[in-house]
Coordinates of C-alpha atoms in Angstrom, one line a residue:
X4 CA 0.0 0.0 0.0
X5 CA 2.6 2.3 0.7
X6 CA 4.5 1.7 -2.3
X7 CA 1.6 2.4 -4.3
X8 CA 0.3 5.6 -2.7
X9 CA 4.1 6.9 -3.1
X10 CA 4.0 5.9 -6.8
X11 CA 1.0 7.7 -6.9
X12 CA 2.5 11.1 -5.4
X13 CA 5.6 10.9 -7.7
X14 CA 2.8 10.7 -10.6
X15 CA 0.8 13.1 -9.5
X16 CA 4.2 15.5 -8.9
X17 CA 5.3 14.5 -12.6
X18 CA 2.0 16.6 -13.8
X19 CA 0.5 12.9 -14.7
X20 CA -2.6 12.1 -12.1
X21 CA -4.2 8.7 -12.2
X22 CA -7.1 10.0 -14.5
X23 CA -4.2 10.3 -16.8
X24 CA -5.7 14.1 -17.5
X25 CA -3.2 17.1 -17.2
X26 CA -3.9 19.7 -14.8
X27 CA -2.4 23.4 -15.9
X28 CA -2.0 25.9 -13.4
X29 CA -3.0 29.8 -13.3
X30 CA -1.0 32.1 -11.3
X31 CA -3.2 35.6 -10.8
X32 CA -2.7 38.7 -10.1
X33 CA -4.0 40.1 -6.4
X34 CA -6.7 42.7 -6.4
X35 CA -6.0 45.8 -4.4
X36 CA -9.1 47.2 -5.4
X37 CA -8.1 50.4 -7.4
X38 CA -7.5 51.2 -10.8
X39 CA -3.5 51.9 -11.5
X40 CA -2.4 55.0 -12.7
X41 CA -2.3 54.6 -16.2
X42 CA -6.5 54.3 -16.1
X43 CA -6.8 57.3 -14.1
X44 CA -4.8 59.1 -16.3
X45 CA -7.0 57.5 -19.2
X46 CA -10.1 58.7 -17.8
X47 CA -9.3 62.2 -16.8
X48 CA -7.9 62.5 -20.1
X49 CA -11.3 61.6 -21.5
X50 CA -13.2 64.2 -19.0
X51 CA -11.0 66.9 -20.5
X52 CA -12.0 65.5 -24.2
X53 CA -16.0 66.0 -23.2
X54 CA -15.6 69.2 -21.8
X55 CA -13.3 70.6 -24.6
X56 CA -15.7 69.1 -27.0
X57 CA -18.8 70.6 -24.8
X58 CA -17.1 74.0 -25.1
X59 CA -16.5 74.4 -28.3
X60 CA -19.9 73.3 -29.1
X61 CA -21.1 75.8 -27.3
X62 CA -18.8 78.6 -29.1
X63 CA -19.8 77.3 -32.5
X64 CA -23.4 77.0 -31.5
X65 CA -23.1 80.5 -30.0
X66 CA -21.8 82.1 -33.8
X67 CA -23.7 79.7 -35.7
X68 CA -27.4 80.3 -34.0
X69 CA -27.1 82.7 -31.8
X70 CA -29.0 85.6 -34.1
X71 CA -32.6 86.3 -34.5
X72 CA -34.8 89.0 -36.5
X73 CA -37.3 90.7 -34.9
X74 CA -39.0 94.2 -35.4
X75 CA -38.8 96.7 -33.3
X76 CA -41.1 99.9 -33.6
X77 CA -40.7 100.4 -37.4
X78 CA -37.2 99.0 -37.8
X79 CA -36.5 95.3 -38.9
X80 CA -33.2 94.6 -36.3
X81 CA -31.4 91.8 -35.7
X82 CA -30.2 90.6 -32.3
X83 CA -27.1 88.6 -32.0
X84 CA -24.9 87.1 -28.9
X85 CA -21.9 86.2 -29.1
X86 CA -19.0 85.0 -26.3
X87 CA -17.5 87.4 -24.2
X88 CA -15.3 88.1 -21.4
X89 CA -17.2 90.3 -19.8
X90 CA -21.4 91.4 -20.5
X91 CA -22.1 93.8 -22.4
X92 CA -24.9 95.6 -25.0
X93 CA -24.0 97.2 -28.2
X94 CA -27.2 99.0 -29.7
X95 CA -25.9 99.9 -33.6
X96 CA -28.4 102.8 -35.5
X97 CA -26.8 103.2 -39.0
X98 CA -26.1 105.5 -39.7
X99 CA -25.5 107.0 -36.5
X100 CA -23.0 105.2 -34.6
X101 CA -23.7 103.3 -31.1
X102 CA -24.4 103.0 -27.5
X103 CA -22.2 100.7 -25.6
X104 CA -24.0 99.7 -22.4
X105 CA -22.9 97.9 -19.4
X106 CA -26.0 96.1 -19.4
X107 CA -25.3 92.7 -17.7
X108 CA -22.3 90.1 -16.6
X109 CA -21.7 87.1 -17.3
X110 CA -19.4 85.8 -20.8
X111 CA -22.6 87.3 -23.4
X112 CA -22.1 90.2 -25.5
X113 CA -25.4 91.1 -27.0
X114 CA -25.9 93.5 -30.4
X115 CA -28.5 94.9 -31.5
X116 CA -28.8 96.6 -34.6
X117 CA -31.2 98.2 -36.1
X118 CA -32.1 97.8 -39.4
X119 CA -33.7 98.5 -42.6
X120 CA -37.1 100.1 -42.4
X121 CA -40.5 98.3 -42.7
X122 CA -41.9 100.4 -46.2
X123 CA -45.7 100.0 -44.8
X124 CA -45.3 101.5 -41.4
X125 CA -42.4 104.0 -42.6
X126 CA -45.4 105.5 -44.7
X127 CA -47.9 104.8 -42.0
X128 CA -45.5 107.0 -40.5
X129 CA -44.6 109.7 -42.4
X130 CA -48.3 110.5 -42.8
X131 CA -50.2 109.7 -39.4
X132 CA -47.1 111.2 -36.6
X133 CA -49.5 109.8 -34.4
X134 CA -47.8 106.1 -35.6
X135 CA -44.7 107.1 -34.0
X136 CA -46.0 106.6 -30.3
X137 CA -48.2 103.6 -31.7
X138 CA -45.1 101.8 -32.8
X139 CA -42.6 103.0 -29.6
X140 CA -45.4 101.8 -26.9
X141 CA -44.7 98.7 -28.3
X142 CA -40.8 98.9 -28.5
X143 CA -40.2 97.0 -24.8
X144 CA -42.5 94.3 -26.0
X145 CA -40.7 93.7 -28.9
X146 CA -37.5 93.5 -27.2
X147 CA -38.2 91.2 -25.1
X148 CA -39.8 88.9 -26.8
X149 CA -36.8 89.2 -29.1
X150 CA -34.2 88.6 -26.4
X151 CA -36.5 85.5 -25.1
X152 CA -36.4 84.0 -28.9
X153 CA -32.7 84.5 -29.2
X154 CA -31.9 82.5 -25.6
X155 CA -34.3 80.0 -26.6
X156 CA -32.6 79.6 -30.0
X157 CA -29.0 80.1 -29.1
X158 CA -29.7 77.7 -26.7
X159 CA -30.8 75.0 -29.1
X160 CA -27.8 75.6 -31.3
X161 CA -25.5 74.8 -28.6
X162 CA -26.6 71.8 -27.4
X163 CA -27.2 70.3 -31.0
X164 CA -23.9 71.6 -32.5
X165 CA -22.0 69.8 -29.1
X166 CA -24.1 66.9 -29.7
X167 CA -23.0 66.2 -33.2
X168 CA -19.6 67.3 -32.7
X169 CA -19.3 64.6 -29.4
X170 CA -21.2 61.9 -31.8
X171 CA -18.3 62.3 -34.5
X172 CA -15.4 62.4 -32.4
X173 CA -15.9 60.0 -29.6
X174 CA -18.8 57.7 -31.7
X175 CA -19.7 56.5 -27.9
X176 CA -23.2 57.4 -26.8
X177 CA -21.9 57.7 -23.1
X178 CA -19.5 60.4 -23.7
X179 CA -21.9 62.2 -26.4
X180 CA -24.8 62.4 -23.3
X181 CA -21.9 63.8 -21.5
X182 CA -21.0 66.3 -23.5
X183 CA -24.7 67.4 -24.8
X184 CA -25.4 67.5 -20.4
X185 CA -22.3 70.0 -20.3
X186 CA -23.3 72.4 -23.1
X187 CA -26.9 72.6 -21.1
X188 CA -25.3 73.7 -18.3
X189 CA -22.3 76.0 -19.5
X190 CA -25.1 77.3 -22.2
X191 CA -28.1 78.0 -19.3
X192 CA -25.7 79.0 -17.0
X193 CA -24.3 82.0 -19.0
X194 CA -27.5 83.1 -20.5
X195 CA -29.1 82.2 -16.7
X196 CA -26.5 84.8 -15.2
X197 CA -27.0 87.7 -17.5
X198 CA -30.3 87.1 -17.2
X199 CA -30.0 87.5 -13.2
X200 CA -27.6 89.9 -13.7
X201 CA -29.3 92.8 -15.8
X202 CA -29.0 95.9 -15.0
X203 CA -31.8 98.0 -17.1
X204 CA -30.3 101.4 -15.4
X205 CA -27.4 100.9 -17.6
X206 CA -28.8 103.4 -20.2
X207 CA -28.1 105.8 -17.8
X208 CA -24.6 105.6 -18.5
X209 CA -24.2 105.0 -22.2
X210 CA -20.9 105.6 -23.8
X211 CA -21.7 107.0 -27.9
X212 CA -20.1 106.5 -30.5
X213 CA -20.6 107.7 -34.5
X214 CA -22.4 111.1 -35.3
X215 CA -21.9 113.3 -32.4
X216 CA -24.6 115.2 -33.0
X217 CA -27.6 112.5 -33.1
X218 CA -26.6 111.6 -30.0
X219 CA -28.3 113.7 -27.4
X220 CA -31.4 113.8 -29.6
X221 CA -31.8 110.1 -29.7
X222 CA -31.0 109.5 -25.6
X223 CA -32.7 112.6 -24.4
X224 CA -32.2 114.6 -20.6
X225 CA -29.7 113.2 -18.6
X226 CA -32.4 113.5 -15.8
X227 CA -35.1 111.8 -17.4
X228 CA -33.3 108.6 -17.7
X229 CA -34.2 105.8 -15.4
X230 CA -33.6 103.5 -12.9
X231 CA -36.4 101.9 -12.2
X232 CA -37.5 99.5 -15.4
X233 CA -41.0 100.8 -16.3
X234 CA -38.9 104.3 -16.4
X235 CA -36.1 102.3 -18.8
X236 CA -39.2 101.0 -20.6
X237 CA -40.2 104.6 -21.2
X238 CA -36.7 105.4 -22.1
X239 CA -36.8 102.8 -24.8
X240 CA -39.9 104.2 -26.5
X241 CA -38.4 107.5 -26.4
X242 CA -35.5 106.3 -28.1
X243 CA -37.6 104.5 -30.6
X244 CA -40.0 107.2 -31.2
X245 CA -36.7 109.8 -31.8
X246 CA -34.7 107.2 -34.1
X247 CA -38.1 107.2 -36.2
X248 CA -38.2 110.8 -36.7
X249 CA -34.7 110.9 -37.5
X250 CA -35.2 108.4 -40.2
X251 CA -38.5 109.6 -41.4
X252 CA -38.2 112.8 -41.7
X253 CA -35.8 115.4 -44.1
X254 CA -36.2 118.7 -41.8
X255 CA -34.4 119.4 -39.0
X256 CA -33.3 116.8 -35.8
X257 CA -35.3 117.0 -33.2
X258 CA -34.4 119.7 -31.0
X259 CA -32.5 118.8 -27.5
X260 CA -35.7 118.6 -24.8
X261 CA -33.9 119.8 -21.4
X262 CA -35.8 119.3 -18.0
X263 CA -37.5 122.0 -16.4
X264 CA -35.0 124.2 -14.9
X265 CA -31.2 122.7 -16.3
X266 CA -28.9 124.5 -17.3
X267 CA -26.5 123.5 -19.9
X268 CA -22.7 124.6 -19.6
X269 CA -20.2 123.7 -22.1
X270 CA -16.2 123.8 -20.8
X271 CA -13.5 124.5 -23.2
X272 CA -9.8 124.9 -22.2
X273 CA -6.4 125.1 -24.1
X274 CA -7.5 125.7 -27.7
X275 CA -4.2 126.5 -28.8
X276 CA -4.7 128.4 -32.0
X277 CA -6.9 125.1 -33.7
X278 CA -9.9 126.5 -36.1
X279 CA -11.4 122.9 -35.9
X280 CA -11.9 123.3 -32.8
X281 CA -14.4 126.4 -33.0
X282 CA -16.5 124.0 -35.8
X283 CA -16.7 121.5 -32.7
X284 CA -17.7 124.0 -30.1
X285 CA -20.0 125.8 -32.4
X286 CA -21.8 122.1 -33.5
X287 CA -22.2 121.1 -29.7
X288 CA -23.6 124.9 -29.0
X289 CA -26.5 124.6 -31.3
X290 CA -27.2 120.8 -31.1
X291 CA -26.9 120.8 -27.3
X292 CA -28.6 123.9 -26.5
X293 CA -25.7 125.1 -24.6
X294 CA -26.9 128.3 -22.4
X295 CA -23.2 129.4 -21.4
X296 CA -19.5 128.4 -22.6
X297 CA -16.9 128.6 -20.5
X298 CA -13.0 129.0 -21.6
X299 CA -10.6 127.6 -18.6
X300 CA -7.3 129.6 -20.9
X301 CA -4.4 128.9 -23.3
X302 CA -7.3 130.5 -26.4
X303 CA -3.8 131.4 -28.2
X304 CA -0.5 130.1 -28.4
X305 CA 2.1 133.2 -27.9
X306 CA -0.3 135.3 -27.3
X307 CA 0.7 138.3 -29.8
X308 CA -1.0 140.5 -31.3
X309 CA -1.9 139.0 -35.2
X310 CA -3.3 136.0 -33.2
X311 CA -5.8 138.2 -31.7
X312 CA -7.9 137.7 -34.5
X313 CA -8.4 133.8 -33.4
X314 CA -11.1 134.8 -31.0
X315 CA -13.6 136.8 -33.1
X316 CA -15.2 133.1 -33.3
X317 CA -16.2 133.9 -30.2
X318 CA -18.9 136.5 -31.3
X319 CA -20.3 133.8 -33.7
X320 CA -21.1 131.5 -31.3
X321 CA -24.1 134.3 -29.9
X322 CA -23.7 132.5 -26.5
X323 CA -22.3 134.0 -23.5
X324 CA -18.4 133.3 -23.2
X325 CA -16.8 133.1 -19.9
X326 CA -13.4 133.5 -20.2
X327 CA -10.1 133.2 -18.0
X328 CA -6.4 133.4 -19.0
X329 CA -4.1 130.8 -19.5
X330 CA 0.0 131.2 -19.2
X331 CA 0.2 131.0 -23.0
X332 CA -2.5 134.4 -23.1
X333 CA -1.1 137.9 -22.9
X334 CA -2.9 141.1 -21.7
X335 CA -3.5 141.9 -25.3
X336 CA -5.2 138.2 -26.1
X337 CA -7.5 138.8 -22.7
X338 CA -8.6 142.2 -24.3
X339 CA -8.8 140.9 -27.7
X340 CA -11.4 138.7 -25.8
X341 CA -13.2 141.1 -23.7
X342 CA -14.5 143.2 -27.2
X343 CA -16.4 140.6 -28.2
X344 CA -19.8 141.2 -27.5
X345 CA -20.6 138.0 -25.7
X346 CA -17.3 137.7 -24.0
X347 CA -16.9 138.1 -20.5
X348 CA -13.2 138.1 -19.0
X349 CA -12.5 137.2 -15.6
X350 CA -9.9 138.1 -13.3
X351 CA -10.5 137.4 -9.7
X352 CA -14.0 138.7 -10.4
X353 CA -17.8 137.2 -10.3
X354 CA -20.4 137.2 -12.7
X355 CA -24.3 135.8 -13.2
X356 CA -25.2 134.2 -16.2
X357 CA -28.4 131.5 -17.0
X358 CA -28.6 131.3 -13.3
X359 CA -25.2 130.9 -12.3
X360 CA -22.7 132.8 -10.2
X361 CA -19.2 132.2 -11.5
X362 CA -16.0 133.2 -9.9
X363 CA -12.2 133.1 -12.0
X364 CA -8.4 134.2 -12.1
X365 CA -6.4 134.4 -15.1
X366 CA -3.0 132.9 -14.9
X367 CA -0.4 134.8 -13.0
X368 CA 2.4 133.2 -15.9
X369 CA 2.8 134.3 -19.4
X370 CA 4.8 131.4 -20.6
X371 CA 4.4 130.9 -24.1
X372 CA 8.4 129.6 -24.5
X373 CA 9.0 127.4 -21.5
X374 CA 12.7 126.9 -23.2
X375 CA 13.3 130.5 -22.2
X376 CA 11.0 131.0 -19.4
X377 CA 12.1 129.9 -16.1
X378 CA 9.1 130.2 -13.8
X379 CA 7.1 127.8 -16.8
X380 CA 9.9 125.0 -16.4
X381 CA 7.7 123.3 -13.5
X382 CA 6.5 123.8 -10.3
X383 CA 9.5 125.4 -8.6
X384 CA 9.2 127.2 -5.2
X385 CA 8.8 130.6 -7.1
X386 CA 5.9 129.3 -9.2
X387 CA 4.4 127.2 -6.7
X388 CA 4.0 131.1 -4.7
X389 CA 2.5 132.6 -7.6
X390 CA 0.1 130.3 -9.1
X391 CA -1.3 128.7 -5.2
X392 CA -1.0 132.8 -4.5
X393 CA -3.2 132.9 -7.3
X394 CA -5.8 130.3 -6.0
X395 CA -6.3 132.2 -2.6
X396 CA -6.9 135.0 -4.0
X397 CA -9.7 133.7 -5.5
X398 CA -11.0 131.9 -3.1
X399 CA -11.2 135.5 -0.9
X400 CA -13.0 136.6 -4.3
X401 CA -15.6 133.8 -3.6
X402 CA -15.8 134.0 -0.1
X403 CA -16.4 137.9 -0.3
X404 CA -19.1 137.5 -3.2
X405 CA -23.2 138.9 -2.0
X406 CA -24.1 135.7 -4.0
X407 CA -23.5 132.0 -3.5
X408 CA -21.4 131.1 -6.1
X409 CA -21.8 128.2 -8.1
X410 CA -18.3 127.5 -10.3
X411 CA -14.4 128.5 -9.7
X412 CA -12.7 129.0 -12.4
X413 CA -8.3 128.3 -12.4
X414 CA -6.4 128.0 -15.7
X415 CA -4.1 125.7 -13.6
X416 CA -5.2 122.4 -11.0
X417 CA -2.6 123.5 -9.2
X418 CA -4.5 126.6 -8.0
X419 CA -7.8 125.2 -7.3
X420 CA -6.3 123.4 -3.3
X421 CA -7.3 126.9 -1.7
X422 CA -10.9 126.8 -3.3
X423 CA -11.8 123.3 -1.4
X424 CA -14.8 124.2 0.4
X425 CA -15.9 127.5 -0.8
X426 CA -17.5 126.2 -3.3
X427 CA -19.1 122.8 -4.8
X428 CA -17.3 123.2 -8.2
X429 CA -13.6 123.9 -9.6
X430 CA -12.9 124.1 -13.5
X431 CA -9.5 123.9 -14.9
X432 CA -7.8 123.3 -17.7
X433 CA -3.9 123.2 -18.3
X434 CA -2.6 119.5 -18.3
X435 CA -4.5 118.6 -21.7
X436 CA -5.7 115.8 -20.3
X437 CA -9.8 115.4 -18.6
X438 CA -9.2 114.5 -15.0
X439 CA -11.8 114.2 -12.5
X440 CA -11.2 114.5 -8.6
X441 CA -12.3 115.7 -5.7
X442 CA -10.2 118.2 -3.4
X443 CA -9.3 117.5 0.1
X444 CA -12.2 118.3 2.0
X445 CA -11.9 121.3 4.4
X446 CA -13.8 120.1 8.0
X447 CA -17.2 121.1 8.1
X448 CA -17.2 122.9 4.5
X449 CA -18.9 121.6 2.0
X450 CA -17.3 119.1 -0.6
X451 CA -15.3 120.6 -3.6
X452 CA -15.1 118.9 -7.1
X453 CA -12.3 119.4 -9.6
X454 CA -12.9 119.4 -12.8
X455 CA -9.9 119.3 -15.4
X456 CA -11.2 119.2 -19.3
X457 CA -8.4 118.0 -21.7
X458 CA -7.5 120.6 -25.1
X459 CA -10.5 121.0 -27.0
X460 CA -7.8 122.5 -29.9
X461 CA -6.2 118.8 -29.8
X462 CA -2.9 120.9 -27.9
X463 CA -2.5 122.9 -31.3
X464 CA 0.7 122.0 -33.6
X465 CA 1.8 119.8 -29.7
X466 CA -0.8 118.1 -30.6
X467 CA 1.7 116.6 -33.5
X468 CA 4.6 115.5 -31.2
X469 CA 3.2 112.3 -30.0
X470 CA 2.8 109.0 -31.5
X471 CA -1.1 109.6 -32.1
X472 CA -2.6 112.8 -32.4
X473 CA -4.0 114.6 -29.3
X474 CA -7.5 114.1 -29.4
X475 CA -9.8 117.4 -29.1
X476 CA -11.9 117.3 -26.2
X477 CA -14.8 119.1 -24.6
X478 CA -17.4 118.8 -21.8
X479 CA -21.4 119.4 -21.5
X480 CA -22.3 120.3 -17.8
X481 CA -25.9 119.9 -16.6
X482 CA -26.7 121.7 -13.5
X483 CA -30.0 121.1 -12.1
X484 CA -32.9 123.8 -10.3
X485 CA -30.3 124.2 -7.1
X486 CA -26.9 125.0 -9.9
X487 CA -25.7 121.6 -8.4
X488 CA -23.5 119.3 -11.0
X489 CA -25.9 117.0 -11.8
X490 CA -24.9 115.4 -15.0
X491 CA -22.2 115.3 -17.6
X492 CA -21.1 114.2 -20.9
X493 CA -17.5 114.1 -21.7
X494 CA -17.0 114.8 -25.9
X495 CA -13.9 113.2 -27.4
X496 CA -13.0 114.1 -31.2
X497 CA -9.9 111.8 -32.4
X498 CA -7.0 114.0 -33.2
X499 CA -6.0 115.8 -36.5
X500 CA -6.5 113.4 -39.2
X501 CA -8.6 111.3 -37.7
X502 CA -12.6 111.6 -37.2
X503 CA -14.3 109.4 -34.3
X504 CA -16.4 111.1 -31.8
X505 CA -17.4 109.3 -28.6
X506 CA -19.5 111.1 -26.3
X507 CA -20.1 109.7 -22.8
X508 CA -22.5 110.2 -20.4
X509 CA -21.7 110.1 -16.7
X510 CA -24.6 110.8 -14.0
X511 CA -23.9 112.0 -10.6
X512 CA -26.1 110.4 -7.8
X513 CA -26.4 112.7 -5.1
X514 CA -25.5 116.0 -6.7
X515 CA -25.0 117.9 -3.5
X516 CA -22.1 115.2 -2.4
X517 CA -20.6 115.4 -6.2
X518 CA -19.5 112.3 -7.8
X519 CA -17.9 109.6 -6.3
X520 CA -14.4 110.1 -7.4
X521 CA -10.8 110.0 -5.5
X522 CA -9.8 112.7 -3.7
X523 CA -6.7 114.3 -5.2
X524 CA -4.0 116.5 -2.7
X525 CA -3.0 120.0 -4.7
X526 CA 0.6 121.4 -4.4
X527 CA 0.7 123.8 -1.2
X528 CA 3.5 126.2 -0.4
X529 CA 5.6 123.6 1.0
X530 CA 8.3 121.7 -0.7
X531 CA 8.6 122.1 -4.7
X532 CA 6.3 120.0 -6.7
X533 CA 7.5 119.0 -9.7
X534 CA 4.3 119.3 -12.1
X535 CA 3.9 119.2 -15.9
X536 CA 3.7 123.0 -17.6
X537 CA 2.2 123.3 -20.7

């Protein structure tokens, strides 16, 4: 028995049992229960795949779908949206230019463009005025319903366009789910934030660009805009109802409708000798309705005598003309100003006009040649004395004055640190550049706003020296029943040679505070301040 059984085990361990079958054996791997590295890196890389697949779906789908037409009032327009990095509205009128509006966030930029005219209610029109507020009642309406198509729509695209581009690249219907579920929520989610995110008091604020003078005839009063949305809604008709006229009509634009009581200041500074620049000033005189133009210095460049004869344009503008010297005016280019029959020069001196009590100082530097002028090389210690000396004294002008007064006038920012608190407003010129600030405030005065316009003459022939010409530039001041600040719209003309115009509007909240803007410290009669001199 034993014998056998041990023949048996030495079969058995020479792979041949007694069945006289072989038996093969499997040696297998353990389990640990997690997939190795090179399957997570497999299936992240996949994730990535869906998503960039999902995204650019959504991009195409975007371009591809993301348009509608839809009339609006008497216009055909058509809306569009397109990926962004930050919300935004564009409103095209061909041929007048644009309003750019910071209308919502969220990665949407939304156009819309209004079109060609519809011929039946163009005629309807042009014979019944009566259409006009007809068609603009229903303006918001049309919008929206516009705006709900186009979500709707650019919606669709998206998901579809992802869905066939998953289906051809990964041919899995897993991963084309996937993607199609992504595009859903990157699509909804954008249009779902600017949607959230709307701000309809944005046309408060529009910035313009095209024809500059459409524009205040299309937008009406700075104070009638809204911010409430059946005010907006109102807006919208108005600007409706004015775009129709504008087309429909071959007399004049309709005329600028101010609220009760504003008055309309336009601010000037640092002409420098450019004619263009009168053609600018006379346009936004008549198309804004400006009731007083005020001239912060530097009308001339050496201030001699044949240049005199620049500032007869003065008389043509039929406006009253508030006037200052600049360091590049003389004596002689000051009285060259004061015979024109509008024209009134100050010099630490008040006057009242449209309402408003105005207080200025010319320049105590003539410094048409800063090569050979000394004192117009910067802010030394000797010019800081003269032009700060220059700002006191006007501010003992204002404080003295049997009238409140409403606006300081300094050629130079540098002058304006003594005014803070005798008044709510400070106009300079000087630096060719627009700058708004606040001064320091003086304890328990009230606040003082500075106002610095840039060259409405494009800095003359300095205008040249740069890389890009110096754009000409201009402001429109609205001040309300009280002769506080309480709107403005800064005008930008691109430089010699060149012919955009922006105009944009900026509305002060609480005009008794002024605008919320830095404060800015002025030069005192401390340490020299280097400072630019023009």
């Amino acid at each position: 028995m034993d014998g056998q059984e041990n023949e048996q085990r030495n079969t058995g361990d020479n792979g041949a049992p007694a069945t006289g079958r072989t038996r093969r054996w499997t040696i297998r791997p353990q389990r640990t229960g997690r997939p190795d590295r090179s399957s997570r890196l497999r299936r992240f890389g996949m994730a990535l795949a869906v998503l960039a697949v999902a995204l650019a779906g959504v991009v195409i789908g975007t371009y591809a779908g993301g348009h509608v037409s839809t009339d609006i009032g008497p216009f055909r327009a058509q809306l569009k949206l397109a990926p962004a990095v930050a919300g935004s509205t564009t409103v095209d009128i061909p041929p007048l230019g644009a309003l750019q509006l910071d209308s919502h966030d969220g990665p949407t930029h939304l156009t819309v463009e209004l079109g060609s005219l519809d011929q039946r209610r163009t005629e309807a029109i042009i014979n019944d005025p009566a259409s006009i507020n007809r068609a603009s009642q229903s303006a918001v309406e049309d919008v929206r319903t516009g705006v709900m198509r186009l979500g709707v729509r650019t919606l669709g695209c998206a998901v579809l366009i992802t869905l066939l581009l998953a289906a051809l690249v990964f041919r899995n219907v897993r991963r084309t789910a996937w993607a199609g579920g992504l595009a859903v929520a990157v699509a909804g989610g954008s249009l779902g934030l600017s949607a959230a995110t709307l701000r309809p008091q944005a046309i408060e604020e529009p910035r313009y660009e095209g024809l500059l003078v459409n524009a205040p005839a299309i937008v009406g009063d700075a104070r009638r805009i809204a911010n409430d949305y059946s005010k907006y809604a109102e807006q919208l008709r108005l600007l409706v109802g004015n775009v129709s006229k504008l087309y429909t009509t071959v007399s004049a634009l309709p005329v600028y409708a101010p609220a009760p009581g504003t008055t309309r200041v336009l601010h000037v500074s640092d002409m420098h000798l450019n004619p263009t620049g009168w053609s600018l000033i006379q346009t936004v005189v008549e198309q804004f309705d400006i009731d007083v133009v005020i001239d912060t210095g530097d009308i001339t460049d050496w201030g001699s005598e044949p240049e005199a004869s620049f500032v007869g344009s003065i008389a043509q503008l039929k406006k009253p003309y508030v006037y200052i010297r600049g360091n590049h005016d003389s004596g002689k280019t000051a009285a060259a100003v004061a015979r024109q029959p509008n024209a009134i020069v100050l010099d630490s001196t008040t006057t009242t006009v449209a309402g408003l009590t105005i207080a200025g100082i010319g320049d105590p530097r003539f410094t048409p040649d800063k090569n050979t002028s000394p004192a117009g090389s910067g802010l030394t210690k000797q010019v800081a004395e003269r032009v700060i000396g220059a700002g006191e004294q006007l501010a003992t002008t204002v404080r003295n004055s049997p009238q409140k007064v409403n606006i300081a006038l300094v050629h130079d920012p540098a002058s304006a640190g003594p005014l803070s608190g005798t008044c709510p407003l400070v106009l300079a010129g000087h630096l060719h550049q627009r700058q708004v600030s606040k001064l320091p405030q003086v304890p328990g005065q009230q606040p003082t706003q500075l106002m610095v316009e840039g060259s409405t003459g494009g800095a003359g022939l300095r205008g040249l020296e740069g890389e890009k010409p110096t754009p000409l530039s201009m402001s429109v001041l609205y001040f309300d029943q009280q002769k506080l600040l309480q709107a403005y719209d800064d005008i930008t003309v691109g430089g010699t040679g060149q012919s955009q115009v922006n105009l944009e509007r900026h509305v002060i909240k609480e005009p008794a505070k002024g605008e919320q803007v830095p404060v800015t410290p002025t030069p005192t009669l401390g340490p020299a301040t280097p400072t630019p001199t023009r």
